[in-house]
């Protein structure tokens, strides 16, 4: 290329990451039966602490997602299997020059299976564009504890999400069909996040979903801890938080520990990945 020729335009190399996990019961407990992973996603399997089921640590080796990146995530538990999935760190969605960062997740739980889906927070940089879709299938007697947390800007740097867009969609199905559907969507963060009847200036939001017979008892317990907790239907608990990023994270962490101990028979503590 001649020395005075203009530099070629920068082109973002889009990431197309994926993982598939399959767990099944065995005489020695739940074991991993299927694993597929595609960069930049990696799945690590730290030794579980006493009283804990097999734990998968989800890691994005790229450090975050830019516009046009896509992640595909799939977890299947055979009947009676038990597992916990966490992220190794917060996920970051960087400012986009146009395209969305897309995240698609599918969770399938067989009869009497128990899954904890407990990623740490997703941080939306100013200008980020994210489209995230969660699909869950529950067989008879399956139990699910799922958490998602969004932080609107890099709180430690004093950044606030003012531009960009968010679509965060959930579909939960049981043996009889659709149990619950929800979606958060906005493309004008400055207005949506500041609106008094929207997010009211909150820097973060989080959601906890519990599908288990103990849902009603846990609703009352979380309300005592100042969570906005409801029962969309019997056996299904939905709790939400709004506030500063650190405040919401602490509240969600306390709720996870309480629900694990009371509804799932797990130690009443956060998974180790949340505290290291």
PDB file of N, CA, C and O in Angstrom, residues 85 116-121 132 134 144-150 170 205-210 239 241 252-253 255-256 259 274:
ATOM      1  N   UNK A  85     -24.893 -22.948  37.529  1.00  0.00           N
ATOM      2  CA  UNK A  85     -24.125 -22.230  36.512  1.00  0.00           C
ATOM      3  C   UNK A  85     -23.962 -20.784  36.940  1.00  0.00           C
ATOM      4  O   UNK A  85     -24.933 -20.120  37.291  1.00  0.00           O
ATOM      5  N   UNK A 116     -29.635 -24.012  38.979  1.00  0.00           N
ATOM      6  CA  UNK A 116     -29.405 -22.626  39.385  1.00  0.00           C
ATOM      7  C   UNK A 116     -28.697 -21.911  38.239  1.00  0.00           C
ATOM      8  O   UNK A 116     -27.594 -22.307  37.833  1.00  0.00           O
ATOM      9  N   UNK A 117     -29.343 -20.880  37.712  1.00  0.00           N
ATOM     10  CA  UNK A 117     -28.744 -20.036  36.674  1.00  0.00           C
ATOM     11  C   UNK A 117     -28.426 -18.705  37.346  1.00  0.00           C
ATOM     12  O   UNK A 117     -29.297 -17.880  37.553  1.00  0.00           O
ATOM     13  N   UNK A 118     -27.149 -18.503  37.691  1.00  0.00           N
ATOM     14  CA  UNK A 118     -26.776 -17.385  38.555  1.00  0.00           C
ATOM     15  C   UNK A 118     -25.608 -16.582  37.972  1.00  0.00           C
ATOM     16  O   UNK A 118     -24.541 -16.453  38.596  1.00  0.00           O
ATOM     17  N   UNK A 119     -25.769 -16.015  36.794  1.00  0.00           N
ATOM     18  CA  UNK A 119     -24.701 -15.153  36.268  1.00  0.00           C
ATOM     19  C   UNK A 119     -24.558 -13.889  37.107  1.00  0.00           C
ATOM     20  O   UNK A 119     -25.525 -13.422  37.712  1.00  0.00           O
ATOM     21  N   UNK A 120     -23.358 -13.352  37.141  1.00  0.00           N
ATOM     22  CA  UNK A 120     -23.165 -12.055  37.775  1.00  0.00           C
ATOM     23  C   UNK A 120     -23.680 -10.958  36.832  1.00  0.00           C
ATOM     24  O   UNK A 120     -24.183 -11.239  35.750  1.00  0.00           O
ATOM     25  N   UNK A 121     -23.570  -9.724  37.250  1.00  0.00           N
ATOM     26  CA  UNK A 121     -24.247  -8.635  36.556  1.00  0.00           C
ATOM     27  C   UNK A 121     -23.734  -8.421  35.132  1.00  0.00           C
ATOM     28  O   UNK A 121     -22.592  -8.743  34.800  1.00  0.00           O
ATOM     29  N   UNK A 132     -31.241  -9.714  24.262  1.00  0.00           N
ATOM     30  CA  UNK A 132     -31.020 -10.960  24.993  1.00  0.00           C
ATOM     31  C   UNK A 132     -32.350 -11.704  25.132  1.00  0.00           C
ATOM     32  O   UNK A 132     -33.350 -11.125  25.549  1.00  0.00           O
ATOM     33  N   UNK A 134     -34.164 -15.324  26.598  1.00  0.00           N
ATOM     34  CA  UNK A 134     -34.069 -16.520  27.434  1.00  0.00           C
ATOM     35  C   UNK A 134     -35.288 -17.400  27.197  1.00  0.00           C
ATOM     36  O   UNK A 134     -36.430 -16.938  27.290  1.00  0.00           O
ATOM     37  N   UNK A 144     -36.225 -24.370  39.371  1.00  0.00           N
ATOM     38  CA  UNK A 144     -35.292 -23.424  38.767  1.00  0.00           C
ATOM     39  C   UNK A 144     -35.148 -22.204  39.650  1.00  0.00           C
ATOM     40  O   UNK A 144     -36.139 -21.636  40.099  1.00  0.00           O
ATOM     41  N   UNK A 145     -33.907 -21.800  39.888  1.00  0.00           N
ATOM     42  CA  UNK A 145     -33.598 -20.500  40.486  1.00  0.00           C
ATOM     43  C   UNK A 145     -32.756 -19.747  39.467  1.00  0.00           C
ATOM     44  O   UNK A 145     -31.663 -20.199  39.106  1.00  0.00           O
ATOM     45  N   UNK A 146     -33.263 -18.633  38.967  1.00  0.00           N
ATOM     46  CA  UNK A 146     -32.569 -17.861  37.939  1.00  0.00           C
ATOM     47  C   UNK A 146     -32.484 -16.399  38.358  1.00  0.00           C
ATOM     48  O   UNK A 146     -33.433 -15.846  38.919  1.00  0.00           O
ATOM     49  N   UNK A 147     -31.358 -15.779  38.063  1.00  0.00           N
ATOM     50  CA  UNK A 147     -31.119 -14.377  38.403  1.00  0.00           C
ATOM     51  C   UNK A 147     -30.493 -13.677  37.203  1.00  0.00           C
ATOM     52  O   UNK A 147     -29.657 -14.261  36.496  1.00  0.00           O
ATOM     53  N   UNK A 148     -30.905 -12.453  36.960  1.00  0.00           N
ATOM     54  CA  UNK A 148     -30.229 -11.591  35.990  1.00  0.00           C
ATOM     55  C   UNK A 148     -30.176 -10.181  36.569  1.00  0.00           C
ATOM     56  O   UNK A 148     -31.138  -9.719  37.185  1.00  0.00           O
ATOM     57  N   UNK A 149     -29.049  -9.488  36.362  1.00  0.00           N
ATOM     58  CA  UNK A 149     -28.872  -8.124  36.854  1.00  0.00           C
ATOM     59  C   UNK A 149     -28.264  -7.270  35.754  1.00  0.00           C
ATOM     60  O   UNK A 149     -27.305  -7.681  35.097  1.00  0.00           O
ATOM     61  N   UNK A 150     -28.834  -6.079  35.542  1.00  0.00           N
ATOM     62  CA  UNK A 150     -28.338  -5.118  34.563  1.00  0.00           C
ATOM     63  C   UNK A 150     -27.835  -3.871  35.286  1.00  0.00           C
ATOM     64  O   UNK A 150     -28.522  -3.350  36.169  1.00  0.00           O
ATOM     65  N   UNK A 170     -37.940 -12.941  28.221  1.00  0.00           N
ATOM     66  CA  UNK A 170     -38.012 -14.234  28.910  1.00  0.00           C
ATOM     67  C   UNK A 170     -39.261 -14.982  28.473  1.00  0.00           C
ATOM     68  O   UNK A 170     -40.338 -14.386  28.346  1.00  0.00           O
ATOM     69  N   UNK A 205     -30.824  -2.705  37.862  1.00  0.00           N
ATOM     70  CA  UNK A 205     -32.043  -3.467  38.147  1.00  0.00           C
ATOM     71  C   UNK A 205     -31.687  -4.941  38.144  1.00  0.00           C
ATOM     72  O   UNK A 205     -30.730  -5.370  37.484  1.00  0.00           O
ATOM     73  N   UNK A 206     -32.438  -5.726  38.880  1.00  0.00           N
ATOM     74  CA  UNK A 206     -32.194  -7.164  38.935  1.00  0.00           C
ATOM     75  C   UNK A 206     -33.518  -7.891  39.082  1.00  0.00           C
ATOM     76  O   UNK A 206     -34.511  -7.336  39.555  1.00  0.00           O
ATOM     77  N   UNK A 207     -33.501  -9.145  38.657  1.00  0.00           N
ATOM     78  CA  UNK A 207     -34.676  -9.993  38.728  1.00  0.00           C
ATOM     79  C   UNK A 207     -34.271 -11.360  39.248  1.00  0.00           C
ATOM     80  O   UNK A 207     -33.215 -11.893  38.880  1.00  0.00           O
ATOM     81  N   UNK A 208     -35.104 -11.922  40.120  1.00  0.00           N
ATOM     82  CA  UNK A 208     -34.928 -13.294  40.597  1.00  0.00           C
ATOM     83  C   UNK A 208     -36.197 -14.061  40.285  1.00  0.00           C
ATOM     84  O   UNK A 208     -37.306 -13.598  40.577  1.00  0.00           O
ATOM     85  N   UNK A 209     -36.040 -15.237  39.695  1.00  0.00           N
ATOM     86  CA  UNK A 209     -37.171 -16.097  39.349  1.00  0.00           C
ATOM     87  C   UNK A 209     -36.975 -17.444  40.021  1.00  0.00           C
ATOM     88  O   UNK A 209     -35.912 -18.062  39.894  1.00  0.00           O
ATOM     89  N   UNK A 210     -37.996 -17.890  40.733  1.00  0.00           N
ATOM     90  CA  UNK A 210     -37.958 -19.195  41.390  1.00  0.00           C
ATOM     91  C   UNK A 210     -39.179 -19.996  40.978  1.00  0.00           C
ATOM     92  O   UNK A 210     -40.313 -19.554  41.179  1.00  0.00           O
ATOM     93  N   UNK A 239     -39.144 -11.722  41.800  1.00  0.00           N
ATOM     94  CA  UNK A 239     -38.711 -10.610  42.649  1.00  0.00           C
ATOM     95  C   UNK A 239     -37.853  -9.666  41.835  1.00  0.00           C
ATOM     96  O   UNK A 239     -37.085 -10.095  40.967  1.00  0.00           O
ATOM     97  N   UNK A 241     -35.533  -5.726  41.889  1.00  0.00           N
ATOM     98  CA  UNK A 241     -34.870  -4.672  42.653  1.00  0.00           C
ATOM     99  C   UNK A 241     -34.489  -3.533  41.715  1.00  0.00           C
ATOM    100  O   UNK A 241     -34.154  -3.747  40.558  1.00  0.00           O
ATOM    101  N   UNK A 252     -29.440  -8.794  45.940  1.00  0.00           N
ATOM    102  CA  UNK A 252     -29.620 -10.018  45.161  1.00  0.00           C
ATOM    103  C   UNK A 252     -28.810 -11.159  45.765  1.00  0.00           C
ATOM    104  O   UNK A 252     -29.283 -12.296  45.860  1.00  0.00           O
ATOM    105  N   UNK A 253     -27.598 -10.864  46.187  1.00  0.00           N
ATOM    106  CA  UNK A 253     -26.784 -11.894  46.809  1.00  0.00           C
ATOM    107  C   UNK A 253     -27.431 -12.468  48.060  1.00  0.00           C
ATOM    108  O   UNK A 253     -27.436 -13.688  48.277  1.00  0.00           O
ATOM    109  N   UNK A 255     -30.619 -12.514  48.687  1.00  0.00           N
ATOM    110  CA  UNK A 255     -31.796 -13.275  48.266  1.00  0.00           C
ATOM    111  C   UNK A 255     -31.400 -14.643  47.721  1.00  0.00           C
ATOM    112  O   UNK A 255     -32.062 -15.652  48.007  1.00  0.00           O
ATOM    113  N   UNK A 256     -30.332 -14.705  46.936  1.00  0.00           N
ATOM    114  CA  UNK A 256     -29.873 -15.993  46.420  1.00  0.00           C
ATOM    115  C   UNK A 256     -29.556 -16.943  47.574  1.00  0.00           C
ATOM    116  O   UNK A 256     -29.966 -18.104  47.581  1.00  0.00           O
ATOM    117  N   UNK A 259     -32.835 -18.114  49.301  1.00  0.00           N
ATOM    118  CA  UNK A 259     -33.647 -19.030  48.488  1.00  0.00           C
ATOM    119  C   UNK A 259     -32.958 -20.373  48.343  1.00  0.00           C
ATOM    120  O   UNK A 259     -33.609 -21.431  48.401  1.00  0.00           O
ATOM    121  N   UNK A 274     -19.229 -15.952  43.137  1.00  0.00           N
ATOM    122  CA  UNK A 274     -19.741 -14.610  43.437  1.00  0.00           C
ATOM    123  C   UNK A 274     -18.876 -13.878  44.462  1.00  0.00           C
ATOM    124  O   UNK A 274     -19.021 -12.662  44.617  1.00  0.00           O
TER     125      UNK A 274
END
